[in-house]
Amino acid sequence: MITYKEVKENKEIRTYIEMADKSLGALGFTEHSFAHVTRSAEVAGKILGDMGFNDRTVELGKIAGFMHDIGNVVNRVDHAQSGAIMAFRILDKMNMDAVETAQVIGAIGNHDENTAFPVNELAAALILADKSDVRRSRVRNKNSTNFDIHDRVNYAVTKSELITDIENKTFVLNLEIDETISHISEYFEIFLNRMLLCRRAAGYFNMNFELNMNGVRVM
């Protein structure tokens, strides 16, 4: 069975992640390199573990999380779908089981908010992991005079944590935001669709989704 460790160490995959991030940097997007994909992988795996899925499903969730943004090397537009096709080629060449490959590429192909849907448990976990990764360190240009709204919102987040509250059947995203950098309203201006998608993904697990900003529940 193909492992998360093998995928993380695969030179081809790492090259695509690195080159995809360079392309997004040229386009002015925030960081989508190893920090983002590793965090997405680990959080997706933790979600699946918290929800009681077996170790192999957790492993597949991590694989999907690590590979989910490789399609950006082709183009930002429809990157989820191109990434799924690329992942199929790579995983098939690595002799991954067809059912497992289908689960992973289904998750990758359904993580972008414009076309995403939690079609399986890997997709639901990946959506929550990917969309909750908002943090200061994702901003490339630290010169605040050149910030656009995406930079401001990410740079304003001083702490971000996604919690699985089993007792209350809720995924809770806690954000601490420096409102001298970006007002909370700006967060919703660009991330509302992502948070609604997180709610849908949480629903796949029969859970709710809650967003707290500076200690106040806003969703």
Coordinates of C-alpha atoms in Angstrom, one line a residue:
M1 CA 0.0 0.0 0.0
I2 CA 1.2 3.5 -0.9
T3 CA 2.0 5.4 2.3
Y4 CA 1.8 9.1 3.2
K5 CA 5.6 9.0 3.8
E6 CA 6.2 7.7 0.3
V7 CA 4.1 10.5 -1.2
K8 CA 5.8 13.2 0.9
E9 CA 9.2 12.0 -0.3
N10 CA 8.3 11.5 -3.9
K11 CA 10.5 13.8 -6.0
E12 CA 7.9 14.2 -8.8
I13 CA 5.2 15.3 -6.4
R14 CA 7.4 17.7 -4.5
T15 CA 8.5 19.3 -7.8
Y16 CA 4.9 19.9 -8.9
I17 CA 4.1 21.4 -5.5
E18 CA 7.1 23.7 -5.6
M19 CA 6.5 24.8 -9.2
A20 CA 2.8 25.3 -8.6
D21 CA 3.6 27.6 -5.7
K22 CA 6.0 29.6 -7.8
S23 CA 3.2 30.1 -10.4
L24 CA 0.8 31.2 -7.7
G25 CA 3.4 33.6 -6.4
A26 CA 3.7 35.2 -9.8
L27 CA 0.0 35.6 -9.8
G28 CA 0.0 37.3 -6.4
F29 CA -1.6 34.4 -4.4
T30 CA -0.6 33.5 -0.8
E31 CA 1.7 30.6 0.0
H32 CA 0.5 27.2 -1.3
S33 CA 3.8 25.3 -0.9
F34 CA 4.9 22.6 1.6
A35 CA 3.7 24.5 4.7
H36 CA 0.2 24.7 3.4
V37 CA -0.1 21.2 1.9
T38 CA 1.5 19.6 4.9
R39 CA -0.8 21.4 7.3
S40 CA -3.8 20.4 5.1
A41 CA -2.6 16.8 5.1
E42 CA -2.1 16.6 8.9
V43 CA -5.4 18.4 9.7
A44 CA -7.4 16.2 7.3
G45 CA -5.8 13.1 8.9
K46 CA -6.6 14.3 12.4
I47 CA -10.2 15.0 11.4
L48 CA -10.7 11.5 10.0
G49 CA -9.0 10.0 13.1
D50 CA -11.2 12.1 15.4
M51 CA -14.3 10.9 13.5
G52 CA -13.3 7.3 14.1
F53 CA -12.1 6.2 10.7
N54 CA -9.5 3.5 10.5
D55 CA -5.8 4.1 10.1
R56 CA -5.8 3.5 6.3
T57 CA -8.5 6.1 5.7
V58 CA -6.5 8.5 7.8
E59 CA -3.5 7.8 5.6
L60 CA -5.4 8.4 2.4
G61 CA -6.7 11.7 3.8
K62 CA -3.2 12.8 4.4
I63 CA -2.2 11.7 0.9
A64 CA -5.0 13.7 -0.6
G65 CA -4.2 16.7 1.5
F66 CA -0.5 16.7 0.5
M67 CA -1.3 16.4 -3.2
H68 CA -4.4 18.6 -3.4
D69 CA -2.9 21.7 -4.9
I70 CA -0.5 20.2 -7.6
G71 CA -3.0 21.3 -10.3
N72 CA -1.9 24.9 -9.8
V73 CA 1.2 24.1 -11.8
V74 CA -1.2 24.0 -14.9
N75 CA -3.4 26.9 -14.1
R76 CA -5.2 28.3 -11.1
V77 CA -8.5 28.0 -13.0
D78 CA -9.9 24.5 -12.5
H79 CA -6.8 23.5 -10.6
A80 CA -8.8 20.9 -8.5
Q81 CA -9.7 19.0 -11.6
S82 CA -6.3 19.2 -13.3
G83 CA -4.7 18.2 -10.0
A84 CA -7.0 15.2 -9.8
I85 CA -5.9 14.1 -13.2
M86 CA -2.3 14.6 -12.4
A87 CA -2.7 12.7 -9.1
F88 CA -4.3 9.8 -11.0
R89 CA -1.3 9.5 -13.3
I90 CA 1.1 9.6 -10.4
L91 CA -0.7 7.2 -8.0
D92 CA -1.5 4.8 -10.9
K93 CA 2.3 4.7 -11.7
M94 CA 3.0 4.0 -8.0
N95 CA 0.5 1.1 -8.3
M96 CA -2.0 2.4 -5.7
D97 CA -5.1 0.3 -5.5
A98 CA -7.8 1.5 -7.9
V99 CA -10.5 2.1 -5.2
E100 CA -8.0 4.1 -3.1
T101 CA -6.9 6.1 -6.1
A102 CA -10.5 6.9 -6.9
Q103 CA -11.1 8.1 -3.3
V104 CA -8.0 10.3 -3.3
I105 CA -8.6 11.9 -6.7
G106 CA -12.3 12.4 -5.9
A107 CA -11.2 14.4 -2.8
I108 CA -8.6 16.4 -4.8
G109 CA -11.1 17.2 -7.5
N110 CA -13.7 18.4 -5.0
H111 CA -11.7 20.8 -2.8
D112 CA -12.1 24.2 -4.7
E113 CA -15.0 26.2 -3.5
N114 CA -16.3 27.0 -7.0
T115 CA -17.0 23.3 -7.7
A116 CA -16.4 21.4 -4.5
F117 CA -18.7 19.0 -2.8
P118 CA -17.9 16.5 0.0
V119 CA -18.3 13.4 -2.2
N120 CA -16.6 11.1 0.3
E121 CA -15.0 11.3 3.8
L122 CA -11.6 12.3 2.3
A123 CA -13.1 15.2 0.4
A124 CA -15.0 16.4 3.5
A125 CA -11.9 16.3 5.7
L126 CA -9.8 18.0 3.0
I127 CA -12.3 20.8 2.6
L128 CA -12.3 21.6 6.3
A129 CA -8.5 21.3 6.5
D130 CA -7.8 23.4 3.4
K131 CA -10.3 26.2 4.0
S132 CA -9.4 26.6 7.6
D133 CA -5.7 27.3 6.8
V134 CA -5.7 31.1 7.2
R135 CA -2.6 32.5 8.9
R136 CA -0.1 35.4 8.8
S137 CA 2.8 33.2 7.5
R138 CA 1.0 32.5 4.2
V139 CA 1.5 36.2 3.2
R140 CA 4.5 36.5 0.8
N141 CA 4.8 40.2 0.8
K142 CA 5.2 41.6 4.4
N143 CA 5.1 45.2 3.2
S144 CA 1.7 46.3 4.4
T145 CA 1.6 49.2 2.0
N146 CA 1.2 46.7 -0.9
F147 CA -1.4 44.5 0.8
D148 CA -4.5 43.5 -1.1
I149 CA -7.5 42.3 0.8
H150 CA -6.3 38.6 0.7
D151 CA -3.0 39.6 2.2
R152 CA -4.6 41.8 4.8
V153 CA -7.0 39.1 6.0
N154 CA -4.3 36.5 6.2
Y155 CA -1.8 38.8 7.8
A156 CA -4.3 39.9 10.4
V157 CA -4.9 36.4 11.7
T158 CA -2.5 36.0 14.6
K159 CA -3.9 32.6 15.7
S160 CA -5.9 29.9 13.9
E161 CA -7.1 26.6 15.3
L162 CA -9.7 24.0 14.1
I163 CA -11.1 21.9 16.9
T164 CA -13.2 18.7 16.6
D165 CA -15.8 19.0 19.4
I166 CA -17.2 15.5 19.5
E167 CA -19.4 16.1 22.5
N168 CA -21.2 19.0 20.8
K169 CA -20.9 17.5 17.3
T170 CA -19.3 20.6 16.0
F171 CA -16.1 21.6 14.2
V172 CA -15.0 24.9 15.6
L173 CA -12.6 27.3 13.8
N174 CA -11.2 29.8 16.3
L175 CA -9.5 32.8 14.8
E176 CA -7.7 35.7 16.6
I177 CA -7.6 38.7 14.3
D178 CA -5.8 42.0 14.7
E179 CA -8.5 44.4 13.6
T180 CA -6.0 47.2 13.2
I181 CA -4.9 45.4 10.1
S182 CA -8.1 44.0 8.7
H183 CA -11.7 44.3 9.9
I184 CA -13.7 41.1 10.5
S185 CA -16.1 42.2 7.7
E186 CA -13.2 41.8 5.2
Y187 CA -12.8 38.2 6.2
F188 CA -16.4 37.5 5.2
E189 CA -16.0 39.4 2.0
I190 CA -13.5 36.9 0.6
F191 CA -14.1 33.8 2.7
L192 CA -17.8 33.5 3.2
N193 CA -18.2 30.9 0.4
R194 CA -15.3 28.9 2.0
M195 CA -17.0 28.9 5.4
L196 CA -20.3 27.8 3.8
L197 CA -18.4 25.0 2.2
C198 CA -17.0 24.0 5.5
R199 CA -20.5 23.8 6.9
R200 CA -21.4 21.5 4.1
A201 CA -18.3 19.3 4.7
A202 CA -19.1 19.2 8.4
G203 CA -22.6 18.0 7.5
Y204 CA -21.1 15.0 5.8
F205 CA -20.0 13.8 9.2
N206 CA -23.3 14.8 10.8
M207 CA -21.5 17.6 12.5
N208 CA -22.0 21.3 12.7
F209 CA -19.5 24.1 11.8
E210 CA -18.9 27.1 14.0
L211 CA -16.6 30.1 13.4
N212 CA -15.4 32.2 16.3
M213 CA -13.5 35.4 15.9
N214 CA -11.8 37.1 18.8
G215 CA -13.9 35.0 21.1
V216 CA -17.2 35.8 19.5
R217 CA -19.2 33.3 17.6
V218 CA -20.0 34.8 14.1
M219 CA -21.2 31.7 12.3

